[in-house]
PDB file of C-alpha atoms in Angstrom:
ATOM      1  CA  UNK A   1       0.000   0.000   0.000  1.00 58.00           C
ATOM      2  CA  UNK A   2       1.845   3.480  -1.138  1.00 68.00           C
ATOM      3  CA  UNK A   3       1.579   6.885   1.196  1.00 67.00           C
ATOM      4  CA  UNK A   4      -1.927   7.708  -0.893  1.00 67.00           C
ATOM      5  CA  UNK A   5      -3.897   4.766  -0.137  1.00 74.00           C
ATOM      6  CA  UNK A   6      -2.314   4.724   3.413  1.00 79.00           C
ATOM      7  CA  UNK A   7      -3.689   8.738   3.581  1.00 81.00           C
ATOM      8  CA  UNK A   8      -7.265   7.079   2.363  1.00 84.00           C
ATOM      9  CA  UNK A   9      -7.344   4.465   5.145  1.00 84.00           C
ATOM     10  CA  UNK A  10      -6.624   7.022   7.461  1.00 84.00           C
ATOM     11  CA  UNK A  11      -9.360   9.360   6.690  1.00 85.00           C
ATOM     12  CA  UNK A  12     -11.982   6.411   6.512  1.00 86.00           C
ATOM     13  CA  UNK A  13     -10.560   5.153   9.879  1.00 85.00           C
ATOM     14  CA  UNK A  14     -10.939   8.863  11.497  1.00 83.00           C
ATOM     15  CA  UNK A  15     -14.707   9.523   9.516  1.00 83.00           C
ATOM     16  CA  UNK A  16     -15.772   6.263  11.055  1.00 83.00           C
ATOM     17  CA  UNK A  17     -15.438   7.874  14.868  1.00 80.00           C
ATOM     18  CA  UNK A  18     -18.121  10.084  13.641  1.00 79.00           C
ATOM     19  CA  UNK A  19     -21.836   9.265  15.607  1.00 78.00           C
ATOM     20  CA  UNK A  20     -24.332   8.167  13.077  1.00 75.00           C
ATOM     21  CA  UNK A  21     -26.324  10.483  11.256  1.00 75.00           C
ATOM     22  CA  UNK A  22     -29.717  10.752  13.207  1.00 73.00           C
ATOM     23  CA  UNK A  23     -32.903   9.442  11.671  1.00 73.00           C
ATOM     24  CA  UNK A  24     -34.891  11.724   9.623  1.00 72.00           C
ATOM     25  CA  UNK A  25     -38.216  10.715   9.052  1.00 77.00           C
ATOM     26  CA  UNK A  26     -40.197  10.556   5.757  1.00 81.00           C
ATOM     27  CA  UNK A  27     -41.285  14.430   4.777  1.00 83.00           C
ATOM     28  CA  UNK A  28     -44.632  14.858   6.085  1.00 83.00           C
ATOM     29  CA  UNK A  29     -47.790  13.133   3.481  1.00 85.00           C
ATOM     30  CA  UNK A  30     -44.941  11.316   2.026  1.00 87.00           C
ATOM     31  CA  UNK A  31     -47.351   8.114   1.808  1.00 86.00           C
ATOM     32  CA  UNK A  32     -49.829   9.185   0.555  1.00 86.00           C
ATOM     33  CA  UNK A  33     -48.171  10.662  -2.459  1.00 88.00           C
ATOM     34  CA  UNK A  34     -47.081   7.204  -3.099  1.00 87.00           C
ATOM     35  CA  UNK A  35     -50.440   5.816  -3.304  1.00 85.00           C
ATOM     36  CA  UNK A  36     -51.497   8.641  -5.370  1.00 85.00           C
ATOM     37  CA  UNK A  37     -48.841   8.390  -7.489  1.00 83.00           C
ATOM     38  CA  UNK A  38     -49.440   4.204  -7.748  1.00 80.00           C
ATOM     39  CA  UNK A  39     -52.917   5.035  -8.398  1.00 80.00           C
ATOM     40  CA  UNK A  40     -52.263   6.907 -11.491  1.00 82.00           C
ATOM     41  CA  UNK A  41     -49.368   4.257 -12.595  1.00 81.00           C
ATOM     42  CA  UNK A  42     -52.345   1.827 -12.219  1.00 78.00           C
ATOM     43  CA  UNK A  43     -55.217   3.873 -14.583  1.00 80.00           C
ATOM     44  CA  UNK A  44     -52.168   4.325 -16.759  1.00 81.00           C
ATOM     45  CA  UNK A  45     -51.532   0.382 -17.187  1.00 79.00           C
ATOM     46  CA  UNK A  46     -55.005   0.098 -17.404  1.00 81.00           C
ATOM     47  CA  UNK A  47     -55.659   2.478 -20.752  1.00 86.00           C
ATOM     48  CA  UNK A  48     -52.143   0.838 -22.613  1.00 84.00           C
ATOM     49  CA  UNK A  49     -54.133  -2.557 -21.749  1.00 83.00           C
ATOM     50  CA  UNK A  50     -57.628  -1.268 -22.975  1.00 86.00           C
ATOM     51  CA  UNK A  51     -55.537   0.362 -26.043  1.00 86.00           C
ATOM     52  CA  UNK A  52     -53.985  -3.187 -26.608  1.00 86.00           C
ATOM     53  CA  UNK A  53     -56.855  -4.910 -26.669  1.00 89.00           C
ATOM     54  CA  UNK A  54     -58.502  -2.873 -28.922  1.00 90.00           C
ATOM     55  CA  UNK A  55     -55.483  -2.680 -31.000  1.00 92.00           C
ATOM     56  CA  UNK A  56     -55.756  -6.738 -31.190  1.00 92.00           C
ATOM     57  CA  UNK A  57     -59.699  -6.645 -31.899  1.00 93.00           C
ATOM     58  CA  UNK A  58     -59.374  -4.539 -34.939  1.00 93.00           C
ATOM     59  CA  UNK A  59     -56.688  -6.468 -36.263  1.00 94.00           C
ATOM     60  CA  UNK A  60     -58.755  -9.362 -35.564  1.00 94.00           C
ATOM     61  CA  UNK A  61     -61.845  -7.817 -37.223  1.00 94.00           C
ATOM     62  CA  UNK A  62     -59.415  -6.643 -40.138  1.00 94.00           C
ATOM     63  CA  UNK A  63     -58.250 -10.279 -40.799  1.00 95.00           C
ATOM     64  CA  UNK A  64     -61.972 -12.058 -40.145  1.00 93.00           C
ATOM     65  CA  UNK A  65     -63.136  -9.181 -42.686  1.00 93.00           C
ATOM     66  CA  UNK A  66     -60.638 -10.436 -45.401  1.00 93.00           C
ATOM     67  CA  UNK A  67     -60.752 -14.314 -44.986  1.00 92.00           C
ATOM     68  CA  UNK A  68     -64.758 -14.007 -45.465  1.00 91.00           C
ATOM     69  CA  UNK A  69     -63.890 -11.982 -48.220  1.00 89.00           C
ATOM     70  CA  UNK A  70     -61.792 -14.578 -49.813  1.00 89.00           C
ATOM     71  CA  UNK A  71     -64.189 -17.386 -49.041  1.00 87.00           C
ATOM     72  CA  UNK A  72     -66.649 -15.903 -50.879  1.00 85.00           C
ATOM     73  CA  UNK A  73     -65.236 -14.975 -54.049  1.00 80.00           C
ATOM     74  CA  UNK A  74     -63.109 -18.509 -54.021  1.00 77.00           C
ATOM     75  CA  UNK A  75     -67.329 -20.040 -53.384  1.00 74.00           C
ATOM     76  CA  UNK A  76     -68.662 -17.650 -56.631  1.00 66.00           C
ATOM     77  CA  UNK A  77     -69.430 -19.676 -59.861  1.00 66.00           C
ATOM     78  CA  UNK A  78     -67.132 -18.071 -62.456  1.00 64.00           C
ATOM     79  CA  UNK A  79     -69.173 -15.768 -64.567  1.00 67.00           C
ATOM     80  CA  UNK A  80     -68.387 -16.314 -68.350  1.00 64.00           C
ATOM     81  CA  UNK A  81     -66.120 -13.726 -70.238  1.00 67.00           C
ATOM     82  CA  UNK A  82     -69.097 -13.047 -73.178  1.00 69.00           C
ATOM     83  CA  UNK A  83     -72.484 -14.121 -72.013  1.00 66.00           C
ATOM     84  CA  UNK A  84     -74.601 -16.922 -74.083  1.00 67.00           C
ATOM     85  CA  UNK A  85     -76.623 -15.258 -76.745  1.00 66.00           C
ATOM     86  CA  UNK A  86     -80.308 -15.307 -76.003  1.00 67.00           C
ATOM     87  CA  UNK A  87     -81.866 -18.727 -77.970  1.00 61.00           C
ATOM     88  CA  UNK A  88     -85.473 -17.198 -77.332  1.00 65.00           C
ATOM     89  CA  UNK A  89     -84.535 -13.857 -79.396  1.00 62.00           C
ATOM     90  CA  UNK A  90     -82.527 -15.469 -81.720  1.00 58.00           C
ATOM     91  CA  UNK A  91     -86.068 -17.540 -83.110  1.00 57.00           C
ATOM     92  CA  UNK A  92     -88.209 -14.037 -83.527  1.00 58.00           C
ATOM     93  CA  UNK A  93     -85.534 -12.159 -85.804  1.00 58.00           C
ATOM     94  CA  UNK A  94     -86.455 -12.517 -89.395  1.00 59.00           C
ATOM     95  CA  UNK A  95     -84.408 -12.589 -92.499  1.00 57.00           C
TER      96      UNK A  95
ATOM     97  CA  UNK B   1     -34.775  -2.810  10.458  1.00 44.00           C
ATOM     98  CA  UNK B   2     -34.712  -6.148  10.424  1.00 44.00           C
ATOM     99  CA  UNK B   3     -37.368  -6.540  12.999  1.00 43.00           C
ATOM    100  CA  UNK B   4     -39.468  -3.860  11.934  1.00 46.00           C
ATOM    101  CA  UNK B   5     -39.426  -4.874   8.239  1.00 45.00           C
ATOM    102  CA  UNK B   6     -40.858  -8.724   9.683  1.00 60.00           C
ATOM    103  CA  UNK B   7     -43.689  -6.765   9.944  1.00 73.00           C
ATOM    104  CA  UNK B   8     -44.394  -7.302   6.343  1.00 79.00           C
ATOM    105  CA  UNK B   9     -45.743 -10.177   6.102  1.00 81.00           C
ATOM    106  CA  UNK B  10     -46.606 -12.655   2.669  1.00 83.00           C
ATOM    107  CA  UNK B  11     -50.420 -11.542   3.188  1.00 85.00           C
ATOM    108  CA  UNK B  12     -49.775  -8.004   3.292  1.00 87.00           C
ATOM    109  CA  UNK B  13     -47.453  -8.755   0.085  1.00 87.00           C
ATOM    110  CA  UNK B  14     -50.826 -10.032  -1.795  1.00 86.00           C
ATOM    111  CA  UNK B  15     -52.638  -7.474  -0.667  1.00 87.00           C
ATOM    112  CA  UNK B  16     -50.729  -5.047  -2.143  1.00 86.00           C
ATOM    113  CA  UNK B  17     -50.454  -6.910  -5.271  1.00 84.00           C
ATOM    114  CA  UNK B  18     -54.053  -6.930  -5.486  1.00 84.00           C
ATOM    115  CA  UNK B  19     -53.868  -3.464  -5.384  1.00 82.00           C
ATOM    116  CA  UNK B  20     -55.558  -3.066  -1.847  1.00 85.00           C
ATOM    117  CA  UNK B  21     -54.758   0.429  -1.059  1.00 85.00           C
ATOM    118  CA  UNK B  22     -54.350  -0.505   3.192  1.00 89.00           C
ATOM    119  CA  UNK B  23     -51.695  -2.464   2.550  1.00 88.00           C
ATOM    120  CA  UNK B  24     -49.730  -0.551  -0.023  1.00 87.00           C
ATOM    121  CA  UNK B  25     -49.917   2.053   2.514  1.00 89.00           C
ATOM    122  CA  UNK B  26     -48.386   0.020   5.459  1.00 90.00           C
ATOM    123  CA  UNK B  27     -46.000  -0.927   3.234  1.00 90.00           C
ATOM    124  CA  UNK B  28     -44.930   2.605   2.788  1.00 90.00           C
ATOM    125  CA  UNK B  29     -45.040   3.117   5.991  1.00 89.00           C
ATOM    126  CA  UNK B  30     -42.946   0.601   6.770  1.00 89.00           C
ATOM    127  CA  UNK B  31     -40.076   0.619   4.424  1.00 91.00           C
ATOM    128  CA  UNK B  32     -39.645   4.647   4.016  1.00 90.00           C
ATOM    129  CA  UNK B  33     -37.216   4.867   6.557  1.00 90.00           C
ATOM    130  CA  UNK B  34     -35.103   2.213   5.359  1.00 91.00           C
ATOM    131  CA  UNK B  35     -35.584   3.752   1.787  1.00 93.00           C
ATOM    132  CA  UNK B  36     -34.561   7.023   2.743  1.00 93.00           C
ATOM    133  CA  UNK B  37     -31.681   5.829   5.111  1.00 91.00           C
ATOM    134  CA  UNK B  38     -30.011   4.017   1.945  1.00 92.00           C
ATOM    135  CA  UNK B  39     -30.689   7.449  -0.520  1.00 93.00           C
ATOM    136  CA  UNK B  40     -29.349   9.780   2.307  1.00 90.00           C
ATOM    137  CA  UNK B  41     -26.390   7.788   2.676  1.00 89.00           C
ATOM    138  CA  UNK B  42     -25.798   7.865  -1.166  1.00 91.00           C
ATOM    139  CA  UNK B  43     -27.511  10.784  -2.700  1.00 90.00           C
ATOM    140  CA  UNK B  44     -26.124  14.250  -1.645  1.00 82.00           C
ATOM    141  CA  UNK B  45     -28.636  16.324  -2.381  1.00 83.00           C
ATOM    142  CA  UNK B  46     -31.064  17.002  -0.005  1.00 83.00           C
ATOM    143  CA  UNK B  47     -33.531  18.246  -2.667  1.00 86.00           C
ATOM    144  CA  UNK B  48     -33.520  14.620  -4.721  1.00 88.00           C
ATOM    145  CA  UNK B  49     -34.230  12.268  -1.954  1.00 91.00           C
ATOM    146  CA  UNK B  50     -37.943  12.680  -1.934  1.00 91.00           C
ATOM    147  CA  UNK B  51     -38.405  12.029  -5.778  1.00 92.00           C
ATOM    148  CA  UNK B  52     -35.469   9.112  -5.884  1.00 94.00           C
ATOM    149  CA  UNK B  53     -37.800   7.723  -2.754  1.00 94.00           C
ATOM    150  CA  UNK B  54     -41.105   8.123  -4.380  1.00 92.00           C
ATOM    151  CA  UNK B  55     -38.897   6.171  -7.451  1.00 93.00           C
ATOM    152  CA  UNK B  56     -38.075   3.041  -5.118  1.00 94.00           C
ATOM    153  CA  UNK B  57     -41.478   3.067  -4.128  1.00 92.00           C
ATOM    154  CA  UNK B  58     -43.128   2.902  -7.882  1.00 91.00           C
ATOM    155  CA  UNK B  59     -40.824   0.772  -8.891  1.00 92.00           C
ATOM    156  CA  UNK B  60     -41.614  -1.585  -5.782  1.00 92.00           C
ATOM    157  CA  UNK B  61     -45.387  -0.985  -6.686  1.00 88.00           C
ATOM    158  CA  UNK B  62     -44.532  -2.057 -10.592  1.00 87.00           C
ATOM    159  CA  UNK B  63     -42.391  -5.456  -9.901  1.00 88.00           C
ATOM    160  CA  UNK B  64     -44.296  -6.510  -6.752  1.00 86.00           C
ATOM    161  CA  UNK B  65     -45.656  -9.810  -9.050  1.00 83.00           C
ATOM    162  CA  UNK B  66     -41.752 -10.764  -9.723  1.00 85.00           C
ATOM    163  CA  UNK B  67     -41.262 -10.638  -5.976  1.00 87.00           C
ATOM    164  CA  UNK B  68     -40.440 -14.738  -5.173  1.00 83.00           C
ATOM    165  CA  UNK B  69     -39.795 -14.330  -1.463  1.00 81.00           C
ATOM    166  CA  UNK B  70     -37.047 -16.503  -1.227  1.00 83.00           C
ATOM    167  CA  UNK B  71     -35.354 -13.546   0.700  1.00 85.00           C
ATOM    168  CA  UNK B  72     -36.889 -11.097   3.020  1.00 89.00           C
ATOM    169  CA  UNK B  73     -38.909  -8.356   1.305  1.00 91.00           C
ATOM    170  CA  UNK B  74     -37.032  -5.602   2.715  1.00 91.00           C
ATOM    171  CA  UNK B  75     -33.679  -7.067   1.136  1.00 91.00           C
ATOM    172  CA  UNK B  76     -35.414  -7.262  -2.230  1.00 92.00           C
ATOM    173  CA  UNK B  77     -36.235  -3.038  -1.468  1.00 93.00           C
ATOM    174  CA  UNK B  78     -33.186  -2.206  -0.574  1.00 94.00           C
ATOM    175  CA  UNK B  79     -31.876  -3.539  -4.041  1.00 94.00           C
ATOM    176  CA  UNK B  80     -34.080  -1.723  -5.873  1.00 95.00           C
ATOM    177  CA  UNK B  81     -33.255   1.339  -3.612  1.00 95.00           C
ATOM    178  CA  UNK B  82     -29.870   0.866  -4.308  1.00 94.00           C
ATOM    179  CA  UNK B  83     -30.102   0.206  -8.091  1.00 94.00           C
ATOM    180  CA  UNK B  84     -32.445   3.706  -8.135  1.00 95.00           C
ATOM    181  CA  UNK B  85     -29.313   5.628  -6.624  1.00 94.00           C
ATOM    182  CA  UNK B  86     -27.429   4.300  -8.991  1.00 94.00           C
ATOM    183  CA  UNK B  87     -29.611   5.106 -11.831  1.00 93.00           C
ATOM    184  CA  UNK B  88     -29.726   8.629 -10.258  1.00 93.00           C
ATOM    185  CA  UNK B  89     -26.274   9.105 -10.266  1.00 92.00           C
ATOM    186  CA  UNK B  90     -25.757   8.116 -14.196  1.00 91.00           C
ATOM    187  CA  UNK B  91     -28.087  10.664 -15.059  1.00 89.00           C
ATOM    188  CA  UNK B  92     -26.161  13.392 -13.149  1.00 84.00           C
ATOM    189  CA  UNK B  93     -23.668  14.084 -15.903  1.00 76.00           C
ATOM    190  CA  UNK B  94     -21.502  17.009 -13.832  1.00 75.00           C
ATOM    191  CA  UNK B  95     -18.958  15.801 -10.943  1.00 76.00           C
ATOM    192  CA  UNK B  96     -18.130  18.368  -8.298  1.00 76.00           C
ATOM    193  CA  UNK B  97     -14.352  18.903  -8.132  1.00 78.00           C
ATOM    194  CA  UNK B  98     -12.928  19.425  -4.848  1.00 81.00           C
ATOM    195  CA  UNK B  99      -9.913  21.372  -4.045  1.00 79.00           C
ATOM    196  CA  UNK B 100      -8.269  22.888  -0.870  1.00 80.00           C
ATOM    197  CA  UNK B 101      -9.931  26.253  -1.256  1.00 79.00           C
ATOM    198  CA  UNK B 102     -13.179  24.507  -0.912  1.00 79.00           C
ATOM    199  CA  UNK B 103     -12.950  23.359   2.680  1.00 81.00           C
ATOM    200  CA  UNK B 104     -13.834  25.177   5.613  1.00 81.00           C
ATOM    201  CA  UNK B 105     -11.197  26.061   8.088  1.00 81.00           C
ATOM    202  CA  UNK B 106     -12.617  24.025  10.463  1.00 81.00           C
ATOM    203  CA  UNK B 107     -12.092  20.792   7.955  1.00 81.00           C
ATOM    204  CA  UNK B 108      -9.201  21.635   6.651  1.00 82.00           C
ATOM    205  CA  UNK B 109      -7.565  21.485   9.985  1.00 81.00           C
ATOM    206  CA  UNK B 110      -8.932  18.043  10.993  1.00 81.00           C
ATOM    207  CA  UNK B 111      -7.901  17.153   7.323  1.00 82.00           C
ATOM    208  CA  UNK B 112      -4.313  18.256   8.587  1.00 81.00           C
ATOM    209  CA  UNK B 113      -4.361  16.346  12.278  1.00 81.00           C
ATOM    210  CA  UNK B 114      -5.755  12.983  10.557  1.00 81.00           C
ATOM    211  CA  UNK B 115      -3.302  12.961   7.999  1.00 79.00           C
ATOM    212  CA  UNK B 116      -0.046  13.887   9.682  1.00 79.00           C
ATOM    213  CA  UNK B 117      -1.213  11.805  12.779  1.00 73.00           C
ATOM    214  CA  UNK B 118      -1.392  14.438  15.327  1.00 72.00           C
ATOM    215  CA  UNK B 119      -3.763  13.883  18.166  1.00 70.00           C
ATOM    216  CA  UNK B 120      -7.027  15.139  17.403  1.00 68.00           C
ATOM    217  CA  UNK B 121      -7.797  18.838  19.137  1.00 67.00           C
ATOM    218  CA  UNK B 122     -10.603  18.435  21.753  1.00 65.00           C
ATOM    219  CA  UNK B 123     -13.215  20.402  19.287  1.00 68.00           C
ATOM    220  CA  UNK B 124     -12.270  18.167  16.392  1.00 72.00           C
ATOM    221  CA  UNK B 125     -15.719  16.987  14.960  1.00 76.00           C
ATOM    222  CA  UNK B 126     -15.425  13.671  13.108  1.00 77.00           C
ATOM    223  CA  UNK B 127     -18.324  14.578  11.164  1.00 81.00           C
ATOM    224  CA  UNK B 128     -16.279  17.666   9.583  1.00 83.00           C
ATOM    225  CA  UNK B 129     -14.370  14.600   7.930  1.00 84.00           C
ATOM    226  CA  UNK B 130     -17.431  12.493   6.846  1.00 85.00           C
ATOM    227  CA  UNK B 131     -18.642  15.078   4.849  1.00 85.00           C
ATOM    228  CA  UNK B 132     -14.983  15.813   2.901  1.00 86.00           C
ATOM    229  CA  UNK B 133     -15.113  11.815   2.285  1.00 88.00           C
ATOM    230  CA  UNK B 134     -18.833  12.681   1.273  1.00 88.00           C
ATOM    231  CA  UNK B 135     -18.159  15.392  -0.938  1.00 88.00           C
ATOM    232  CA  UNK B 136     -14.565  13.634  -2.299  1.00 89.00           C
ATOM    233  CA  UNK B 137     -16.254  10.317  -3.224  1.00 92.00           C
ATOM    234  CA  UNK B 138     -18.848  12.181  -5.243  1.00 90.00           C
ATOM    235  CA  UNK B 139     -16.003  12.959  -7.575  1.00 90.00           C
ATOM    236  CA  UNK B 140     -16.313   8.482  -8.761  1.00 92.00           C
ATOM    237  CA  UNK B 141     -18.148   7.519 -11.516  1.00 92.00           C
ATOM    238  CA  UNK B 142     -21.622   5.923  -9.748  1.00 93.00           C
ATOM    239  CA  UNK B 143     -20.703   2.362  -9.410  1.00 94.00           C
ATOM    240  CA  UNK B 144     -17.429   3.227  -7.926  1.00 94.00           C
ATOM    241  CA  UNK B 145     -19.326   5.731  -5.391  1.00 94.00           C
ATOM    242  CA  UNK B 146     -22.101   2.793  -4.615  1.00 94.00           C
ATOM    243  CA  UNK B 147     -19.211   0.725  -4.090  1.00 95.00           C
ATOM    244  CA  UNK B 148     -16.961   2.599  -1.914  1.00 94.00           C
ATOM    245  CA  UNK B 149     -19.541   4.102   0.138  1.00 92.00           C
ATOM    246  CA  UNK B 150     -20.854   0.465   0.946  1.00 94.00           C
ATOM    247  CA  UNK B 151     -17.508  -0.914   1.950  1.00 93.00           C
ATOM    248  CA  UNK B 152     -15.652   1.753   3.735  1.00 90.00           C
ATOM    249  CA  UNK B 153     -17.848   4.352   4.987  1.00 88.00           C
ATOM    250  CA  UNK B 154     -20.243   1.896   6.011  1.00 89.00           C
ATOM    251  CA  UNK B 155     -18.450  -1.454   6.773  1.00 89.00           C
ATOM    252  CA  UNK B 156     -20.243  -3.667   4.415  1.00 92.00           C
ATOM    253  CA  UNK B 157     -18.073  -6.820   3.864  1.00 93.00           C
ATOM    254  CA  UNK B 158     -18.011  -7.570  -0.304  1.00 94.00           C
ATOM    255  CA  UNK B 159     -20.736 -10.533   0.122  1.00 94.00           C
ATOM    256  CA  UNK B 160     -22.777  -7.912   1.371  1.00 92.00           C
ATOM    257  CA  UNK B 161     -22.592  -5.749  -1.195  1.00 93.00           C
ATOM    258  CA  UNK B 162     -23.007  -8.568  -3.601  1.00 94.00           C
ATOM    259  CA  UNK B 163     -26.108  -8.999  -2.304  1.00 90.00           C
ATOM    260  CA  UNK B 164     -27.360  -5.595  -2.017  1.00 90.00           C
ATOM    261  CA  UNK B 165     -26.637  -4.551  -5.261  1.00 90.00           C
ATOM    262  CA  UNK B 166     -26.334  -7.954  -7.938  1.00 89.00           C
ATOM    263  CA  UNK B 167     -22.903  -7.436  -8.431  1.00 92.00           C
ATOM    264  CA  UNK B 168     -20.531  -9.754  -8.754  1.00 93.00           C
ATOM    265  CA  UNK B 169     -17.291 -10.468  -6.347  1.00 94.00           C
ATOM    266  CA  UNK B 170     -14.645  -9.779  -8.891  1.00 94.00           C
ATOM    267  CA  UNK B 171     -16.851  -6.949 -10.645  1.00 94.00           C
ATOM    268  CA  UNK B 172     -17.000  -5.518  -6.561  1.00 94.00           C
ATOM    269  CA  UNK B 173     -13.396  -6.033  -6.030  1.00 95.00           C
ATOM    270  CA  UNK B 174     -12.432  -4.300  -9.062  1.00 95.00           C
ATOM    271  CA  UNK B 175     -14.235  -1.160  -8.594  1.00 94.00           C
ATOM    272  CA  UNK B 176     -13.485  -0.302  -5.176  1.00 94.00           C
ATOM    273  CA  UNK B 177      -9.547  -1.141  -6.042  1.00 93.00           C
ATOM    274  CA  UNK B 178     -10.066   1.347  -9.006  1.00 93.00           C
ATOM    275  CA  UNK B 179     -12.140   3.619  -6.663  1.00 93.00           C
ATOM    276  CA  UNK B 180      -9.510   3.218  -3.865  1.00 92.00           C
ATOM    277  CA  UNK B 181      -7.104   4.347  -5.923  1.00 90.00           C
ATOM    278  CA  UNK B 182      -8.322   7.443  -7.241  1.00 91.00           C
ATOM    279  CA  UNK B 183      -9.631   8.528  -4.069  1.00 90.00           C
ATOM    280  CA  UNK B 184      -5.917   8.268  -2.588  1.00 88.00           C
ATOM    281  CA  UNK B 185      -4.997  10.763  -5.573  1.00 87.00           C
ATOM    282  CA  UNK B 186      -7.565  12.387  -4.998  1.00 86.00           C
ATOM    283  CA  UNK B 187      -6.247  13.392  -1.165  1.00 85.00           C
ATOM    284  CA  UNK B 188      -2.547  13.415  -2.055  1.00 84.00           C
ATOM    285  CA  UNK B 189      -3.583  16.276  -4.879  1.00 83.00           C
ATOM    286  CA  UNK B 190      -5.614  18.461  -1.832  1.00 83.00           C
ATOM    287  CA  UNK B 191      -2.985  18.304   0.115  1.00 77.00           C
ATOM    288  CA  UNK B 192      -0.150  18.871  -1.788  1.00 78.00           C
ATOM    289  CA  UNK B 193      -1.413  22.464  -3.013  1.00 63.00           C
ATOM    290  CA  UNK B 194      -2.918  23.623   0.584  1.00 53.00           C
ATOM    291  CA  UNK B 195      -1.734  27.133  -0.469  1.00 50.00           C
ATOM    292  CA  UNK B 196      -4.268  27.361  -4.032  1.00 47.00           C
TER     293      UNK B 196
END
């Protein structure tokens, strides 16, 4: 140990003497900031979970929306390009 | 604080958890002087230790449901408390400097008797001495102040502060060598320019 650290061990030797620091107590109403304070951590959590959820049931809306969307058209009986000429018209023209 | 803290017990934990407001309270109650104790003894401004308290407290109220209890719930505070100071002290970007011109007459001249061994004078106040330590460690980085403040100032053994903080042995070991060190340059360079 050189002359420095020796100086340190001193000093923390001699500060040790010193009688310990009395108690303060909390600052008056300290408590029940707390709990206010929790209380607004807690209606905070609660809207990000509300937000969440309705985050997750839109998306979940979103996708139900499409998949029903490509049920149906995959269900649809593929219309013809150019429709069938009418047979009953066809008779009635005349030459 | 050992005793008093036992008067937390497991259902009082669950309470709180379930967000009965009682218990929360006793908690409070019953842990604020231990949380201030621990950020008085590491924070030096006066004016912080009400918010950095209120900060144990929310975090306390926030990780309640990872609390396991396989150690007693007043340890498991004081870790957080610790880890807050911590956190408090990274954010304060400025380090005071001390120098001889800073110390009152008074200190200076217990500095003197300590160092040169003389016996102290009758009004010598030990407390004069405490607060030059105080005001010299604040000069560390934070973990190094944590550290050092733990072990020397107040006696912890390195197991201890292991278990306060989550820090390893070797990590411990390092950092109050490294803290040791600049501390004792710290002194030699006050009291090699007592004329500036």
């Amino acid at each position: 140990m050189n002359d420095s650290e020796e100086s340190w061990k001193k000093l923390v030797e001699a500060a040790r003497k010193a009688p310990p620091e009395p108690e303060e107590a909390p600052p008056a109403g300290f408590a029940s900031r707390v709990v206010a304070l929790r209380d607004a951590i807690a209606a905070f959590a609660r809207t990000l979970m509300w937000r969440r959820w309705s985050v997750l049931a839109a998306l979940g809306c979103l996708v139900l929306f499409l998949a029903v969307l490509a049920a149906t058209k995959c269900s649809a009986p593929a219309r013809p390009l150019i429709e069938e000429p009418n047979s009953d018209l066809s008779g009635s023209i005349r030459p | 604080m050992a005793e008093e803290a036992s008067v937390i017990t497991r259902e009082l934990i669950a309470a709180a958890a379930r967000g009965e407001e009682a218990a929360w309270r006793a908690i409070i109650e019953e842990l604020s002087p231990l949380v201030f104790s621990i950020v008085r003894n590491h924070l030096r401004r006066r004016d912080d230790h009400e918010d950095v308290a209120q900060e144990v407290f929310t975090k306390v109220f926030v990780r309640l449901g990872q609390f396991r209890g396989d150690r007693p719930f007043h340890h498991w505070v004081s870790r957080i408390a610790l880890n807050t100071c911590h956190d408090w002290l990274r954010r304060i970007k400025a380090r005071p400097v001390v120098s001889w011109s800073d110390l009152h007459p008074d200190e200076a001249g217990v500095l003197e008797r300590t160092l040169s061994d003389e016996e102290p004078a009758p009004d010598d106040n030990p407390a004069l001495l405490r607060g030059f330590l105080d005001r010299v460690i604040s000069t560390l980085k934070p973990r190094e102040q944590i550290v050092i403040r733990l072990l020397d100032l107040e006696e912890k053994s390195v197991q201890d502060v292991c278990d306060l903080t989550g820090w390893g042995a070797s990590k411990v070991k390092v950092t109050a060598m490294r803290a040791r060190r600049k501390l004792a340059e710290q002194v030699r360079r006050i009291e090699s320019r007592p004329e500036s």
